[in-house]
Amino acid sequence: MLSDLQEPQRQDSTFDGPLDGQFLKLLLEASLTWLRTNQQTVNSLNVFPVPDGDTGTNMVLTMQAAYDEISASPERNFGKMAHMVAHGALMGARGNSGVILSQLWRGFARAVDNVEYLDATGFIHALSVARDTAYKGVVRPVEGTILTVSKDVAAAGEQALAKTDKLCDLLEVIVQEANLSVQRTPDLLPVLREAGVVDSGGKGLFFIFEGVFRFIHGQSLDAVVTTVQPLSSMNLENALETIEPGQDYEVVVDFQPYETLDLPSFYGSLQEMGTSIQVGEGDGIYRMHIHVPTEKRYHPIDYVMTVGTITKVAMENLLAQMGRIEPSCSENQNKVSPAPVDPGQIAVVAVAPGMGIARVFASLGANAIIEGGQTMNPSTQEIIHSFENLPTDKVILLPNNKNIILAGKTASELTVKKVAVIPSRSVPQGLAAIMRLVPDGDFDNVVHEMTEALDEVETGEITIATRNVEIDGVEVQEGQIIALLNGKLILSSQSLEDACLGLLEKAHADHFELITMFYGENTNKNEVYRIVDRVRIEYPKQEVEIQEGCQPHYQFIIAIE
Amino acid sequence: MSSNKEIAIVTDSTADIPECLVHDFEINVVPNVMIIDGKSVEDGLGFTREQFYSCLPEMKPIPTTSTPATGTFEQLYAKLLAHGKSQIVSVHAASALSGIYNSARLAASRFRGQIHVLDSEQLSLGLGFQVLAAAEAASTGASLERILEVLQYVRLRARVIAMLDTLEYVRRSGRVSWARARLGNLLSIKPFVEVRNGKVMSIGETRTRRKGIDRLKELLLNLGPLEKLAILHTNAESDAREFLDDLNHYIVLPAQPMVVNITTIIGVYTGPNGLGFAAILKQ
């Protein structure tokens, strides 16, 4: 997807002069544009073989919010402008990487407080304060992530400052170091190495710096990526998520180029035909993926024939494919009605990834529901809104996803209300916690009880792998069904039924009392009944409950307790 | 056991005081009324509690309850006064949950200041322990003022908590407003309720019985030292005994803890297989 923004005006010459607030605006716009151009690349770097929180999308939305905050401001003072940027980023922060990005901005702004014009020393100082602030914003900082990149960049900047005080030269060092640091992330984080990718958040930060660099060197910001991903990492599942109206066909072409592929011109040509462009390479075979409108469905094939020998073509009508899926979760059916809450009572805000799950939370006393979960992390702002719409000032948040906990914590610090974030990492954990809700109880006691309840349930998740990978000794082929127990990949299978039964066996479900199966929005209902019947036969002593969850991506979310 | 000749103690059948103690302390218990298929049956007559709870899930129409008639109280009060009592202390189920208290109060208004009707703000042995304390005080010749003080003192320390096997019976009773709002979408829910300040409050849920029993234990242990304890259940005798035995490993139990299959007048609203306790905190 291309930017709605005008490409910022190029200003090669003025960069080394002291920078004012208006110049910061230009730089921010440049990095936002460049990040957006490369959004899909960042998205495709998921570290786990499930459609994880869209890092690129989250970072773009965070940067967009930051930009929106200042786009109309005439402010010339650099420090004041930076504070506005930080505020906007904080309000718009989505997902873990978005929250960390907003913390980087916060530190950056703090360092340039009262700075009218930014100079080289001030810039490098701000990078180190940004790094410190980001590290402090995370309970257990993990190396090999965006944090590491921010640290390496700050260190490289400090070293370079001894040799030059030219912003332009410093920036070059920083961009180079960001790139190297991103390349090193798999050495620090085994999960990245196993998956054969670099860290997505770190890569996003690299694009932000690189956007500024390209801008001051007058390079194009909206020309699409000219890099090729490994074939195995092409995240076609995720691409399906982002169908735009009018782009009805998905076309995938495998080909061998006649000669070295001229990527910029290749991308440029494809871009005139459609969206969601991805190019992958493995063993000399290239794979091109694109979404195109009906009338252009043969264009990409014709075009690829001009640059190479086509070995395989796959074309899918996305709309027809969507229609084929039985809509088990009709949207207008049973609107969710959250429980009422009175002033002075404790309210619960629950993040729910599907209507069915939202209804269950509401029935158990949730007073507000935020839609969200995997690949759709709510922003800090949305979370704050949900707090502020409640008539009480005591609020408990159930994020129900590991990627939303941090945004929840940030939101809790930005409201005048008394908010506790119970770190529920899954829907079953959230349900176990809300069971302990006593709206009229003592706040601290209730929070304590709810937190204790998190460990009372085992969480099973059944989903489809989006890449070939080996993790924890489990080998997974793209498109296979995989099962996760308490967030850990435990098996892969060709059949949904075998995955469910295998999961229950590994979870020792026969030692428990109750198995609750929430089926997803795209899970075929007949198959659900068939599988649940099998589970009932295999587990005659356990109560087996079946619930419509309507969650995307996960065929089943299973609570074992 | 000798009793204060001047003061009589009256309660109703929701107090769940075991028969032997009723007899020993000369407590006057007015029976509530069960209405089964249009016929009125006095609490405790016609069938055992065990029989009632095992039939309850199949009973149609669902049985309902009724308070003793004001006339029943009036007759009892008149009889007690005629037998030489100068004062009557009449303690009843929480007025917000039942009309028993009002029925008694209306009856008492026919007499001139000799009858003291009190709202226990409790149910089952949460009420029963208050009545027993008053009767014990009366039996040792305590004054009316002293008896009223004792009642208030015990009332403030009474705790009643229960785990129901299902929300269904509370919900259809229509007596508890949150039960409608919190009608679970989940089929398997064990609601926890607490009777406090005359109200039944929801204090969360668990999804399985085993976890529910653990939580019940935790809630009880959190209360600290106890003066009195009764394990309450609705046809869950073995669970109740096991629960009590288990508690022995954690705390020094009060003397003579009871295990009570509670009155059908309350149990019809909780449903079978419920488990809970009534406790009086140590001073």
Short mmCIF file of N, CA, C and O in Angstrom, two decimals, chain B residues 144-242:
data_model
loop_
_atom_site.label_atom_id
_atom_site.label_comp_id
_atom_site.label_asym_id
_atom_site.label_seq_id
_atom_site.Cartn_x
_atom_site.Cartn_y
_atom_site.Cartn_z
N LEU B 144 -32.44 -8.51 79.01
CA LEU B 144 -32.84 -8.24 77.62
C LEU B 144 -31.78 -7.42 76.90
O LEU B 144 -31.37 -7.75 75.78
N GLU B 145 -31.27 -6.38 77.56
CA GLU B 145 -30.25 -5.53 76.95
C GLU B 145 -29.01 -6.35 76.57
O GLU B 145 -28.45 -6.19 75.50
N ARG B 146 -28.64 -7.22 77.51
CA ARG B 146 -27.46 -8.05 77.27
C ARG B 146 -27.70 -8.98 76.07
O ARG B 146 -26.83 -9.14 75.22
N ILE B 147 -28.90 -9.55 76.01
CA ILE B 147 -29.21 -10.47 74.91
C ILE B 147 -29.16 -9.74 73.56
O ILE B 147 -28.60 -10.23 72.58
N LEU B 148 -29.72 -8.52 73.54
CA LEU B 148 -29.71 -7.75 72.29
C LEU B 148 -28.27 -7.38 71.89
O LEU B 148 -27.92 -7.40 70.71
N GLU B 149 -27.46 -7.09 72.89
CA GLU B 149 -26.04 -6.80 72.63
C GLU B 149 -25.33 -8.00 72.03
O GLU B 149 -24.60 -7.89 71.05
N VAL B 150 -25.57 -9.16 72.65
CA VAL B 150 -24.96 -10.41 72.18
C VAL B 150 -25.35 -10.65 70.73
O VAL B 150 -24.51 -10.99 69.88
N LEU B 151 -26.62 -10.46 70.43
CA LEU B 151 -27.11 -10.67 69.07
C LEU B 151 -26.37 -9.81 68.07
O LEU B 151 -25.92 -10.27 67.02
N GLN B 152 -26.25 -8.54 68.42
CA GLN B 152 -25.59 -7.63 67.49
C GLN B 152 -24.12 -8.02 67.31
O GLN B 152 -23.59 -8.00 66.21
N TYR B 153 -23.52 -8.40 68.44
CA TYR B 153 -22.11 -8.73 68.42
C TYR B 153 -21.83 -9.95 67.53
O TYR B 153 -20.89 -9.97 66.75
N VAL B 154 -22.69 -10.94 67.64
CA VAL B 154 -22.50 -12.14 66.82
C VAL B 154 -22.82 -11.82 65.35
O VAL B 154 -22.13 -12.27 64.45
N ARG B 155 -23.85 -11.01 65.16
CA ARG B 155 -24.25 -10.68 63.78
C ARG B 155 -23.08 -10.05 63.01
O ARG B 155 -22.83 -10.39 61.87
N LEU B 156 -22.36 -9.16 63.68
CA LEU B 156 -21.25 -8.48 63.02
C LEU B 156 -20.12 -9.43 62.65
O LEU B 156 -19.33 -9.14 61.77
N ARG B 157 -20.06 -10.55 63.33
CA ARG B 157 -18.97 -11.49 63.06
C ARG B 157 -19.40 -12.70 62.23
O ARG B 157 -18.64 -13.63 62.04
N ALA B 158 -20.64 -12.68 61.75
CA ALA B 158 -21.15 -13.83 60.99
C ALA B 158 -20.72 -13.75 59.53
O ALA B 158 -20.77 -12.67 58.92
N ARG B 159 -20.27 -14.87 58.98
CA ARG B 159 -19.88 -14.94 57.57
C ARG B 159 -20.51 -16.18 56.95
O ARG B 159 -20.34 -17.29 57.47
N VAL B 160 -21.20 -15.99 55.85
CA VAL B 160 -21.79 -17.13 55.15
C VAL B 160 -21.39 -17.08 53.68
O VAL B 160 -21.62 -16.07 53.00
N ILE B 161 -20.74 -18.12 53.23
CA ILE B 161 -20.26 -18.18 51.84
C ILE B 161 -20.60 -19.57 51.28
O ILE B 161 -20.49 -20.57 51.99
N ALA B 162 -21.03 -19.60 50.02
CA ALA B 162 -21.34 -20.90 49.43
C ALA B 162 -20.97 -20.95 47.96
O ALA B 162 -20.98 -19.93 47.28
N MET B 163 -20.67 -22.16 47.52
CA MET B 163 -20.47 -22.41 46.09
C MET B 163 -21.70 -23.16 45.60
O MET B 163 -22.04 -24.22 46.13
N LEU B 164 -22.36 -22.61 44.61
CA LEU B 164 -23.51 -23.31 44.04
C LEU B 164 -23.03 -24.16 42.87
O LEU B 164 -22.03 -23.85 42.23
N ASP B 165 -23.79 -25.21 42.61
CA ASP B 165 -23.38 -26.08 41.51
C ASP B 165 -23.78 -25.47 40.17
O ASP B 165 -23.23 -25.82 39.13
N THR B 166 -24.73 -24.58 40.20
CA THR B 166 -25.21 -23.91 38.98
C THR B 166 -25.86 -22.59 39.38
O THR B 166 -26.31 -22.42 40.50
N LEU B 167 -25.87 -21.67 38.42
CA LEU B 167 -26.50 -20.37 38.69
C LEU B 167 -28.01 -20.45 38.47
O LEU B 167 -28.76 -19.56 38.86
N GLU B 168 -28.45 -21.54 37.88
CA GLU B 168 -29.81 -21.66 37.39
C GLU B 168 -30.88 -21.40 38.47
O GLU B 168 -31.83 -20.66 38.26
N TYR B 169 -30.71 -22.00 39.65
CA TYR B 169 -31.76 -21.90 40.66
C TYR B 169 -31.85 -20.50 41.25
O TYR B 169 -32.93 -19.97 41.47
N VAL B 170 -30.69 -19.88 41.48
CA VAL B 170 -30.70 -18.51 42.00
C VAL B 170 -31.34 -17.57 40.98
O VAL B 170 -32.15 -16.72 41.32
N ARG B 171 -30.98 -17.82 39.73
CA ARG B 171 -31.47 -16.94 38.68
C ARG B 171 -32.98 -17.01 38.57
O ARG B 171 -33.66 -16.00 38.55
N ARG B 172 -33.51 -18.21 38.55
CA ARG B 172 -34.95 -18.31 38.34
C ARG B 172 -35.74 -17.93 39.58
O ARG B 172 -36.93 -17.69 39.51
N SER B 173 -35.07 -17.85 40.73
CA SER B 173 -35.77 -17.38 41.93
C SER B 173 -36.16 -15.92 41.78
O SER B 173 -37.09 -15.46 42.40
N GLY B 174 -35.42 -15.18 40.95
CA GLY B 174 -35.71 -13.76 40.77
C GLY B 174 -35.40 -12.94 42.01
O GLY B 174 -35.69 -11.75 42.07
N ARG B 175 -34.78 -13.56 43.01
CA ARG B 175 -34.55 -12.84 44.26
C ARG B 175 -33.24 -12.09 44.28
O ARG B 175 -32.98 -11.31 45.19
N VAL B 176 -32.41 -12.37 43.35
CA VAL B 176 -31.07 -11.78 43.37
C VAL B 176 -30.82 -11.10 42.03
O VAL B 176 -30.76 -11.75 41.00
N SER B 177 -30.70 -9.79 42.04
CA SER B 177 -30.71 -9.05 40.79
C SER B 177 -29.49 -9.33 39.91
O SER B 177 -29.59 -9.42 38.70
N TRP B 178 -28.31 -9.52 40.52
CA TRP B 178 -27.12 -9.74 39.69
C TRP B 178 -27.17 -11.05 38.95
O TRP B 178 -26.53 -11.24 37.94
N ALA B 179 -27.97 -12.00 39.48
CA ALA B 179 -27.99 -13.31 38.85
C ALA B 179 -28.52 -13.22 37.42
O ALA B 179 -28.15 -13.99 36.56
N ARG B 180 -29.38 -12.26 37.19
CA ARG B 180 -29.90 -12.10 35.84
C ARG B 180 -28.82 -11.52 34.93
O ARG B 180 -28.56 -12.03 33.84
N ALA B 181 -28.16 -10.47 35.44
CA ALA B 181 -27.11 -9.83 34.64
C ALA B 181 -25.98 -10.81 34.35
O ALA B 181 -25.39 -10.79 33.28
N ARG B 182 -25.66 -11.62 35.30
CA ARG B 182 -24.49 -12.47 35.14
C ARG B 182 -24.85 -13.86 34.67
O ARG B 182 -24.06 -14.78 34.82
N LEU B 183 -26.01 -13.98 34.09
CA LEU B 183 -26.40 -15.28 33.57
C LEU B 183 -25.33 -15.74 32.58
O LEU B 183 -25.12 -15.13 31.55
N GLY B 184 -24.66 -16.82 32.95
CA GLY B 184 -23.48 -17.21 32.19
C GLY B 184 -23.80 -17.73 30.80
O GLY B 184 -24.74 -18.47 30.61
N ASN B 185 -23.00 -17.33 29.83
CA ASN B 185 -23.02 -17.96 28.52
C ASN B 185 -22.35 -19.32 28.61
O ASN B 185 -22.62 -20.21 27.83
N LEU B 186 -21.44 -19.43 29.56
CA LEU B 186 -20.76 -20.69 29.73
C LEU B 186 -21.70 -21.63 30.47
O LEU B 186 -22.41 -21.24 31.37
N LEU B 187 -21.70 -22.88 30.08
CA LEU B 187 -22.62 -23.83 30.68
C LEU B 187 -22.12 -24.25 32.05
O LEU B 187 -22.88 -24.36 32.98
N SER B 188 -20.84 -24.48 32.16
CA SER B 188 -20.32 -24.95 33.42
C SER B 188 -19.76 -23.78 34.23
O SER B 188 -18.70 -23.27 33.94
N ILE B 189 -20.51 -23.37 35.22
CA ILE B 189 -20.12 -22.26 36.08
C ILE B 189 -20.53 -22.61 37.50
O ILE B 189 -21.64 -23.04 37.72
N LYS B 190 -19.61 -22.47 38.42
CA LYS B 190 -19.95 -22.66 39.83
C LYS B 190 -19.92 -21.29 40.50
O LYS B 190 -18.84 -20.79 40.82
N PRO B 191 -21.08 -20.67 40.67
CA PRO B 191 -21.08 -19.32 41.26
C PRO B 191 -20.80 -19.36 42.76
O PRO B 191 -21.21 -20.28 43.45
N PHE B 192 -20.07 -18.35 43.21
CA PHE B 192 -19.84 -18.19 44.64
C PHE B 192 -20.71 -17.06 45.14
O PHE B 192 -20.77 -15.99 44.52
N VAL B 193 -21.37 -17.31 46.26
CA VAL B 193 -22.22 -16.26 46.82
C VAL B 193 -21.86 -16.03 48.28
O VAL B 193 -21.41 -16.93 48.98
N GLU B 194 -22.05 -14.80 48.70
CA GLU B 194 -21.83 -14.49 50.10
C GLU B 194 -23.06 -13.74 50.60
O GLU B 194 -23.57 -12.86 49.90
N VAL B 195 -23.51 -14.12 51.79
CA VAL B 195 -24.60 -13.37 52.41
C VAL B 195 -23.95 -12.36 53.35
O VAL B 195 -23.25 -12.75 54.29
N ARG B 196 -24.13 -11.09 53.03
CA ARG B 196 -23.50 -10.05 53.86
C ARG B 196 -24.43 -8.84 53.92
O ARG B 196 -25.03 -8.49 52.90
N ASN B 197 -24.56 -8.27 55.06
CA ASN B 197 -25.43 -7.11 55.25
C ASN B 197 -26.82 -7.35 54.69
O ASN B 197 -27.42 -6.48 54.08
N GLY B 198 -27.29 -8.56 54.83
CA GLY B 198 -28.66 -8.85 54.42
C GLY B 198 -28.83 -9.10 52.94
O GLY B 198 -29.95 -9.28 52.46
N LYS B 199 -27.74 -9.09 52.19
CA LYS B 199 -27.87 -9.30 50.75
C LYS B 199 -27.08 -10.53 50.33
O LYS B 199 -26.08 -10.88 50.95
N VAL B 200 -27.53 -11.10 49.22
CA VAL B 200 -26.73 -12.16 48.62
C VAL B 200 -25.88 -11.52 47.54
O VAL B 200 -26.40 -10.88 46.63
N MET B 201 -24.58 -11.66 47.66
CA MET B 201 -23.70 -11.02 46.69
C MET B 201 -22.91 -12.07 45.93
O MET B 201 -22.54 -13.10 46.49
N SER B 202 -22.64 -11.74 44.69
CA SER B 202 -21.80 -12.62 43.89
C SER B 202 -20.35 -12.33 44.25
O SER B 202 -19.92 -11.19 44.27
N ILE B 203 -19.59 -13.37 44.56
CA ILE B 203 -18.16 -13.15 44.80
C ILE B 203 -17.34 -13.99 43.84
O ILE B 203 -16.34 -14.59 44.21
N GLY B 204 -17.78 -14.02 42.60
CA GLY B 204 -16.99 -14.70 41.57
C GLY B 204 -17.51 -16.10 41.27
O GLY B 204 -18.55 -16.51 41.76
N GLU B 205 -16.75 -16.76 40.46
CA GLU B 205 -17.14 -18.10 40.02
C GLU B 205 -15.89 -18.94 39.88
O GLU B 205 -14.78 -18.42 39.84
N THR B 206 -16.10 -20.24 39.79
CA THR B 206 -15.05 -21.09 39.25
C THR B 206 -15.72 -21.95 38.19
O THR B 206 -16.93 -22.01 38.10
N ARG B 207 -14.89 -22.60 37.38
CA ARG B 207 -15.47 -23.41 36.32
C ARG B 207 -15.55 -24.88 36.69
O ARG B 207 -16.28 -25.61 36.07
N THR B 208 -14.79 -25.29 37.67
CA THR B 208 -14.88 -26.69 38.04
C THR B 208 -15.09 -26.81 39.54
O THR B 208 -14.73 -25.92 40.31
N ARG B 209 -15.67 -27.94 39.94
CA ARG B 209 -16.01 -28.16 41.33
C ARG B 209 -14.75 -28.28 42.19
O ARG B 209 -14.68 -27.73 43.29
N ARG B 210 -13.76 -29.00 41.64
CA ARG B 210 -12.55 -29.19 42.42
C ARG B 210 -11.89 -27.85 42.77
O ARG B 210 -11.52 -27.59 43.90
N LYS B 211 -11.81 -26.98 41.77
CA LYS B 211 -11.22 -25.66 42.04
C LYS B 211 -12.11 -24.86 42.96
O LYS B 211 -11.64 -24.06 43.77
N GLY B 212 -13.42 -25.07 42.83
CA GLY B 212 -14.37 -24.36 43.68
C GLY B 212 -14.15 -24.73 45.13
O GLY B 212 -14.15 -23.87 46.01
N ILE B 213 -13.95 -26.03 45.38
CA ILE B 213 -13.75 -26.47 46.77
C ILE B 213 -12.44 -25.90 47.31
O ILE B 213 -12.38 -25.44 48.46
N ASP B 214 -11.42 -25.86 46.48
CA ASP B 214 -10.16 -25.23 46.90
C ASP B 214 -10.36 -23.77 47.27
O ASP B 214 -9.81 -23.26 48.24
N ARG B 215 -11.15 -23.10 46.44
CA ARG B 215 -11.36 -21.68 46.68
C ARG B 215 -12.15 -21.47 47.96
O ARG B 215 -11.89 -20.54 48.74
N LEU B 216 -13.14 -22.34 48.18
CA LEU B 216 -13.96 -22.25 49.38
C LEU B 216 -13.07 -22.38 50.61
O LEU B 216 -13.20 -21.63 51.58
N LYS B 217 -12.14 -23.31 50.54
CA LYS B 217 -11.22 -23.53 51.64
C LYS B 217 -10.37 -22.27 51.88
O LYS B 217 -10.22 -21.81 53.00
N GLU B 218 -9.89 -21.71 50.77
CA GLU B 218 -9.07 -20.50 50.85
C GLU B 218 -9.86 -19.36 51.50
O GLU B 218 -9.35 -18.66 52.36
N LEU B 219 -11.11 -19.21 51.08
CA LEU B 219 -11.95 -18.15 51.63
C LEU B 219 -12.15 -18.36 53.12
O LEU B 219 -12.14 -17.40 53.91
N LEU B 220 -12.33 -19.61 53.51
CA LEU B 220 -12.56 -19.89 54.92
C LEU B 220 -11.29 -19.63 55.73
O LEU B 220 -11.32 -18.99 56.78
N LEU B 221 -10.16 -20.11 55.21
CA LEU B 221 -8.90 -19.93 55.94
C LEU B 221 -8.54 -18.46 56.08
O LEU B 221 -7.95 -18.04 57.07
N ASN B 222 -8.93 -17.68 55.08
CA ASN B 222 -8.65 -16.24 55.12
C ASN B 222 -9.40 -15.52 56.24
O ASN B 222 -9.07 -14.38 56.56
N LEU B 223 -10.43 -16.16 56.78
CA LEU B 223 -11.22 -15.50 57.81
C LEU B 223 -10.47 -15.41 59.13
O LEU B 223 -10.82 -14.63 60.00
N GLY B 224 -9.45 -16.24 59.31
CA GLY B 224 -8.73 -16.21 60.58
C GLY B 224 -9.43 -17.11 61.60
O GLY B 224 -10.27 -17.94 61.23
N PRO B 225 -9.07 -16.96 62.88
CA PRO B 225 -9.61 -17.85 63.91
C PRO B 225 -11.14 -17.77 64.01
O PRO B 225 -11.72 -16.69 63.85
N LEU B 226 -11.76 -18.92 64.21
CA LEU B 226 -13.23 -18.99 64.23
C LEU B 226 -13.74 -19.42 65.59
O LEU B 226 -13.14 -20.23 66.28
N GLU B 227 -14.92 -18.88 65.92
CA GLU B 227 -15.57 -19.26 67.16
C GLU B 227 -16.56 -20.39 66.91
O GLU B 227 -16.71 -21.30 67.72
N LYS B 228 -17.25 -20.30 65.76
CA LYS B 228 -18.25 -21.32 65.39
C LYS B 228 -18.10 -21.64 63.91
O LYS B 228 -17.74 -20.76 63.11
N LEU B 229 -18.43 -22.87 63.59
CA LEU B 229 -18.37 -23.24 62.18
C LEU B 229 -19.43 -24.29 61.85
O LEU B 229 -19.61 -25.25 62.61
N ALA B 230 -20.11 -24.07 60.75
CA ALA B 230 -21.00 -25.09 60.22
C ALA B 230 -20.72 -25.24 58.73
O ALA B 230 -20.61 -24.25 58.02
N ILE B 231 -20.53 -26.47 58.29
CA ILE B 231 -20.40 -26.72 56.85
C ILE B 231 -21.82 -26.94 56.33
O ILE B 231 -22.56 -27.78 56.84
N LEU B 232 -22.17 -26.15 55.33
CA LEU B 232 -23.53 -26.22 54.79
C LEU B 232 -23.49 -26.92 53.43
O LEU B 232 -22.55 -26.74 52.67
N HIS B 233 -24.52 -27.69 53.14
CA HIS B 233 -24.57 -28.31 51.82
C HIS B 233 -26.01 -28.60 51.43
O HIS B 233 -26.92 -28.52 52.26
N THR B 234 -26.21 -28.90 50.16
CA THR B 234 -27.50 -29.40 49.72
C THR B 234 -27.24 -30.75 49.07
O THR B 234 -26.80 -30.82 47.93
N ASN B 235 -27.46 -31.81 49.81
CA ASN B 235 -27.19 -33.18 49.36
C ASN B 235 -25.76 -33.38 48.85
O ASN B 235 -25.57 -34.05 47.84
N ALA B 236 -24.80 -32.79 49.53
CA ALA B 236 -23.41 -33.05 49.17
C ALA B 236 -22.68 -33.44 50.45
O ALA B 236 -21.62 -32.91 50.78
N GLU B 237 -23.28 -34.39 51.18
CA GLU B 237 -22.80 -34.79 52.50
C GLU B 237 -21.33 -35.24 52.47
O GLU B 237 -20.53 -34.81 53.29
N SER B 238 -20.97 -36.05 51.49
CA SER B 238 -19.60 -36.59 51.53
C SER B 238 -18.59 -35.48 51.23
O SER B 238 -17.53 -35.43 51.86
N ASP B 239 -18.93 -34.61 50.28
CA ASP B 239 -18.05 -33.46 50.02
C ASP B 239 -17.90 -32.61 51.28
O ASP B 239 -16.82 -32.11 51.59
N ALA B 240 -19.01 -32.42 51.99
CA ALA B 240 -19.01 -31.57 53.18
C ALA B 240 -18.13 -32.17 54.27
O ALA B 240 -17.33 -31.47 54.90
N ARG B 241 -18.25 -33.50 54.45
CA ARG B 241 -17.42 -34.19 55.47
C ARG B 241 -15.94 -34.11 55.10
O ARG B 241 -15.09 -33.85 55.94
N GLU B 242 -15.68 -34.36 53.84
CA GLU B 242 -14.30 -34.33 53.35
C GLU B 242 -13.70 -32.93 53.54
O GLU B 242 -12.55 -32.77 53.95
#
